[in-house]
Amino acid sequence: DTGVSQNPRHKITKRGQNVTFRCDPISEHNRLYWYRQTLGQGPEFLTYFQNEAQLEKSRLLSDRFSAERPKGSFSTLEIQRTEQGDSAMYLCASSKTTATNEKLFFGSGTQLSVL
Amino acid sequence: GDSVTQMEGPVTLSEEAFLTINCTYTATGYPSLFWYVQYPGEGLQLLLKATKADDKGSNKGFEATYRKETTSFHLEKGSVQVSDSAVYFCALIGGGGSYIPTFGRGTSLIVHP
């Protein structure tokens, strides 16, 4: 169990640029979640995958955001034409099963700063 | 939709003091309830959980009881240590059939020697 890995840890970009983040979940974990966290707030749901299928996206998620999980392993989150309001910590979490009492394993996050 | 409300922080205590962090929730059905902790520079990690009414979750001296009648899951510890300084998040899963974990805003705990 090597934990959930997220890369990069920090990303600084200029407004209008595209950015991509990567998440490597714990091996054999079926579910993978993306959350966004801003200072003083809790994690806000963005989207989640069951294996390679993207099952749900937040209604708050702009069309500029897209996520993939090819082959049900690692996942990428891309933000196109970044805006200053996109500055946040982006968290990835995985869980082994679909049970509602299953705990999530979180990565350390990718801190995005849009200048 | 489901929601979680936590008391605002920071909560500042002296070492060995008693801790309570309040958490109430709104959900249809019977969710599972969780407390996660985030230490500085680290990812969130599960502290404890409870899956049905009157269950008590416990870990590392922390406890929380699932109270369906008051829709609450307050976190308590009898004697805090400096090493408990962190941000604590209350969360739920499974209310109304949703599999999306919903988190509160977090409560920062600062423990002074």
CSV table of C-alpha atoms in Angstrom, one decimal:
chain,number,residue,atom,x,y,z
A,1,ASP,CA,0.0,0.0,0.0
A,2,THR,CA,2.0,3.0,-1.3
A,3,GLY,CA,-0.7,5.5,-0.8
A,4,VAL,CA,-2.4,7.9,-3.3
A,5,SER,CA,0.1,9.9,-5.3
A,6,GLN,CA,-0.6,13.3,-6.9
A,7,ASN,CA,1.7,15.2,-9.2
A,8,PRO,CA,2.7,17.9,-9.3
A,9,ARG,CA,2.6,19.1,-5.7
A,10,HIS,CA,2.5,22.7,-6.9
A,11,LYS,CA,1.6,24.4,-10.1
A,12,ILE,CA,1.9,28.1,-11.0
A,13,THR,CA,0.4,29.2,-14.3
A,14,LYS,CA,-0.8,32.2,-16.0
A,15,ARG,CA,-4.4,33.0,-16.7
A,16,GLY,CA,-5.6,31.4,-19.9
A,17,GLN,CA,-3.1,28.5,-19.9
A,18,ASN,CA,-4.1,24.9,-19.7
A,19,VAL,CA,-3.0,22.7,-16.8
A,20,THR,CA,-3.1,18.9,-16.2
A,21,PHE,CA,-2.8,17.1,-12.9
A,22,ARG,CA,-2.2,13.4,-12.3
A,23,CYS,CA,-3.5,11.1,-9.6
A,24,ASP,CA,-2.2,7.5,-9.0
A,25,PRO,CA,-4.6,5.8,-6.7
A,26,ILE,CA,-3.9,2.8,-4.5
A,27,SER,CA,-3.6,-0.3,-6.6
A,28,GLU,CA,-6.9,-2.1,-7.1
A,29,HIS,CA,-9.0,0.7,-5.7
A,30,ASN,CA,-12.1,0.9,-7.8
A,31,ARG,CA,-13.3,4.3,-7.0
A,32,LEU,CA,-11.5,7.5,-7.6
A,33,TYR,CA,-12.7,11.0,-6.6
A,34,TRP,CA,-11.5,14.5,-7.4
A,35,TYR,CA,-12.2,17.3,-5.0
A,36,ARG,CA,-11.3,21.0,-4.8
A,37,GLN,CA,-10.4,22.7,-1.5
A,38,THR,CA,-10.0,26.4,-0.9
A,39,LEU,CA,-8.6,28.0,2.2
A,40,GLY,CA,-10.9,27.6,5.2
A,41,GLN,CA,-13.3,25.3,3.3
A,42,GLY,CA,-13.8,21.6,3.2
A,43,PRO,CA,-13.3,19.4,0.1
A,44,GLU,CA,-15.8,20.2,-2.6
A,45,PHE,CA,-16.8,17.3,-4.9
A,46,LEU,CA,-15.8,17.6,-8.6
A,47,THR,CA,-16.2,14.2,-10.1
A,48,TYR,CA,-15.7,10.5,-9.5
A,49,PHE,CA,-14.9,7.3,-11.4
A,50,GLN,CA,-15.9,3.7,-10.9
A,51,ASN,CA,-13.0,1.9,-12.6
A,52,GLU,CA,-12.7,3.7,-16.0
A,53,ALA,CA,-16.3,5.0,-16.1
A,54,GLN,CA,-16.9,8.6,-15.0
A,55,LEU,CA,-20.2,8.2,-13.1
A,56,GLU,CA,-20.9,11.8,-11.9
A,57,LYS,CA,-19.8,15.3,-12.3
A,58,SER,CA,-20.7,18.2,-10.0
A,59,ARG,CA,-23.2,20.6,-11.5
A,60,LEU,CA,-20.8,23.4,-10.4
A,61,LEU,CA,-18.0,22.0,-12.6
A,62,SER,CA,-17.3,24.2,-15.6
A,63,ASP,CA,-17.0,22.8,-19.1
A,64,ARG,CA,-13.3,23.9,-18.9
A,65,PHE,CA,-12.7,21.0,-16.5
A,66,SER,CA,-12.3,17.5,-17.8
A,67,ALA,CA,-11.2,14.3,-16.2
A,68,GLU,CA,-10.2,10.9,-17.5
A,69,ARG,CA,-9.3,7.5,-16.0
A,70,PRO,CA,-8.0,5.3,-18.8
A,71,LYS,CA,-7.9,1.6,-18.1
A,72,GLY,CA,-9.2,2.3,-14.6
A,73,SER,CA,-5.8,3.1,-13.2
A,74,PHE,CA,-4.4,6.6,-12.9
A,75,SER,CA,-6.5,9.7,-13.5
A,76,THR,CA,-5.9,13.1,-15.0
A,77,LEU,CA,-7.7,16.3,-14.4
A,78,GLU,CA,-7.3,19.0,-17.0
A,79,ILE,CA,-8.4,22.6,-16.6
A,80,GLN,CA,-8.5,24.6,-19.9
A,81,ARG,CA,-8.2,28.4,-20.1
A,82,THR,CA,-7.5,28.8,-16.4
A,83,GLU,CA,-8.9,31.6,-14.4
A,84,GLN,CA,-7.8,33.2,-11.2
A,85,GLY,CA,-10.8,31.6,-9.5
A,86,ASP,CA,-9.4,28.2,-10.3
A,87,SER,CA,-6.7,28.7,-7.7
A,88,ALA,CA,-7.2,26.0,-5.1
A,89,MET,CA,-5.9,22.7,-3.8
A,90,TYR,CA,-7.0,19.8,-6.0
A,91,LEU,CA,-7.4,16.6,-4.1
A,92,CYS,CA,-7.6,13.0,-5.3
A,93,ALA,CA,-9.0,10.2,-3.2
A,94,SER,CA,-9.6,6.5,-3.8
A,95,SER,CA,-11.5,3.7,-2.1
A,96,LYS,CA,-11.5,0.0,-2.5
A,97,THR,CA,-15.2,-0.7,-2.8
A,98,THR,CA,-18.5,0.9,-3.4
A,99,ALA,CA,-19.7,0.4,0.2
A,100,THR,CA,-21.0,3.5,1.8
A,101,ASN,CA,-18.9,2.8,4.9
A,102,GLU,CA,-15.7,2.5,3.0
A,103,LYS,CA,-13.0,5.0,3.9
A,104,LEU,CA,-11.3,7.3,1.4
A,105,PHE,CA,-7.5,7.5,1.0
A,106,PHE,CA,-6.4,10.9,0.1
A,107,GLY,CA,-3.3,12.2,-1.7
A,108,SER,CA,-1.5,15.3,-0.5
A,109,GLY,CA,-3.0,17.4,-3.3
A,110,THR,CA,-1.9,19.7,-6.1
A,111,GLN,CA,-1.8,23.3,-5.2
A,112,LEU,CA,-2.7,25.4,-8.2
A,113,SER,CA,-2.0,29.2,-8.4
A,114,VAL,CA,-3.3,31.1,-11.4
A,115,LEU,CA,-1.6,34.5,-11.8
B,1,GLY,CA,-29.0,17.6,-0.9
B,2,ASP,CA,-26.8,16.2,1.8
B,3,SER,CA,-24.8,18.7,3.9
B,4,VAL,CA,-22.6,18.8,6.9
B,5,THR,CA,-22.2,21.7,9.3
B,6,GLN,CA,-19.2,22.1,11.7
B,7,MET,CA,-18.5,24.6,14.3
B,8,GLU,CA,-16.2,27.4,13.2
B,9,GLY,CA,-12.6,27.5,14.4
B,10,PRO,CA,-10.0,27.8,15.3
B,11,VAL,CA,-10.4,26.0,18.6
B,12,THR,CA,-7.5,26.8,20.8
B,13,LEU,CA,-6.9,24.7,23.9
B,14,SER,CA,-4.1,24.0,26.4
B,15,GLU,CA,-2.6,20.6,26.5
B,16,GLU,CA,-4.7,18.0,28.5
B,17,ALA,CA,-7.9,20.0,28.0
B,18,PHE,CA,-11.2,18.4,27.0
B,19,LEU,CA,-12.1,18.8,23.3
B,20,THR,CA,-15.5,18.9,21.6
B,21,ILE,CA,-15.9,19.7,18.0
B,22,ASN,CA,-19.6,19.9,16.9
B,23,CYS,CA,-20.9,18.4,13.7
B,24,THR,CA,-24.5,18.2,12.5
B,25,TYR,CA,-25.7,16.8,9.3
B,26,THR,CA,-28.7,16.9,6.9
B,27,ALA,CA,-29.3,13.8,4.8
B,28,THR,CA,-32.1,11.6,3.6
B,29,GLY,CA,-31.9,8.0,4.6
B,30,TYR,CA,-29.2,6.6,6.8
B,31,PRO,CA,-25.7,7.8,6.0
B,32,SER,CA,-22.4,6.6,7.3
B,33,LEU,CA,-20.6,9.3,9.3
B,34,PHE,CA,-16.8,10.0,9.4
B,35,TRP,CA,-14.2,12.2,11.0
B,36,TYR,CA,-11.1,12.9,8.9
B,37,VAL,CA,-8.0,14.7,10.1
B,38,GLN,CA,-5.5,16.8,8.1
B,39,TYR,CA,-2.2,17.4,9.7
B,40,PRO,CA,-0.1,20.3,8.3
B,41,GLY,CA,1.3,19.5,4.8
B,42,GLU,CA,-0.4,16.1,4.7
B,43,GLY,CA,-3.5,14.7,3.0
B,44,LEU,CA,-6.8,13.9,4.8
B,45,GLN,CA,-6.8,10.6,6.7
B,46,LEU,CA,-9.6,8.8,8.4
B,47,LEU,CA,-9.8,9.3,12.1
B,48,LEU,CA,-13.0,7.3,12.9
B,49,LYS,CA,-16.4,6.3,11.6
B,50,ALA,CA,-19.8,5.1,12.5
B,51,THR,CA,-22.3,3.4,10.2
B,52,LYS,CA,-25.6,3.3,12.1
B,53,ALA,CA,-27.5,5.1,14.8
B,54,ASP,CA,-26.0,4.9,18.3
B,55,ASP,CA,-22.7,3.5,17.0
B,56,LYS,CA,-19.6,5.0,18.6
B,57,GLY,CA,-16.5,5.4,16.6
B,58,SER,CA,-13.2,5.7,18.4
B,59,ASN,CA,-9.5,6.0,17.6
B,60,LYS,CA,-6.4,7.5,19.2
B,61,GLY,CA,-8.4,8.7,22.2
B,62,PHE,CA,-11.0,10.4,20.0
B,63,GLU,CA,-14.7,9.4,20.1
B,64,ALA,CA,-17.9,10.3,18.3
B,65,THR,CA,-21.4,8.9,18.7
B,66,TYR,CA,-23.9,8.7,15.8
B,67,ARG,CA,-27.0,10.5,17.1
B,68,LYS,CA,-29.9,10.1,14.7
B,69,GLU,CA,-32.4,11.9,16.9
B,70,THR,CA,-30.2,15.1,16.9
B,71,THR,CA,-28.5,14.4,13.5
B,72,SER,CA,-25.2,14.9,15.2
B,73,PHE,CA,-21.7,13.3,15.3
B,74,HIS,CA,-19.7,15.4,17.7
B,75,LEU,CA,-16.0,14.7,18.1
B,76,GLU,CA,-14.6,14.5,21.6
B,77,LYS,CA,-11.3,13.8,23.3
B,78,GLY,CA,-10.7,13.8,27.0
B,79,SER,CA,-7.1,15.1,27.0
B,80,VAL,CA,-5.6,16.7,23.9
B,81,GLN,CA,-1.9,16.8,23.1
B,82,VAL,CA,0.1,19.3,21.1
B,83,SER,CA,0.4,16.6,18.4
B,84,ASP,CA,-3.4,16.7,17.9
B,85,SER,CA,-3.1,20.2,16.3
B,86,ALA,CA,-4.7,19.7,12.9
B,87,VAL,CA,-7.8,20.4,10.9
B,88,TYR,CA,-10.7,18.1,11.5
B,89,PHE,CA,-13.4,17.4,8.9
B,90,CYS,CA,-16.8,15.8,9.5
B,91,ALA,CA,-18.2,13.9,6.5
B,92,LEU,CA,-21.0,11.6,5.5
B,93,ILE,CA,-21.7,9.1,2.7
B,94,GLY,CA,-24.8,7.4,1.6
B,95,GLY,CA,-27.6,9.6,2.6
B,96,GLY,CA,-30.4,9.1,0.1
B,97,GLY,CA,-28.4,6.6,-1.9
B,98,SER,CA,-25.6,9.0,-2.8
B,99,TYR,CA,-22.1,7.5,-3.0
B,100,ILE,CA,-20.5,10.9,-3.0
B,101,PRO,CA,-18.7,11.8,0.2
B,102,THR,CA,-19.8,15.2,1.5
B,103,PHE,CA,-17.5,17.1,3.8
B,104,GLY,CA,-17.9,19.9,6.3
B,105,ARG,CA,-15.8,23.0,6.1
B,106,GLY,CA,-13.3,21.8,8.7
B,107,THR,CA,-12.4,23.0,12.2
B,108,SER,CA,-8.9,23.9,13.0
B,109,LEU,CA,-7.6,22.8,16.4
B,110,ILE,CA,-4.6,24.5,18.0
B,111,VAL,CA,-3.2,22.9,21.2
B,112,HIS,CA,-0.7,24.9,23.2
B,113,PRO,CA,1.8,23.3,25.6
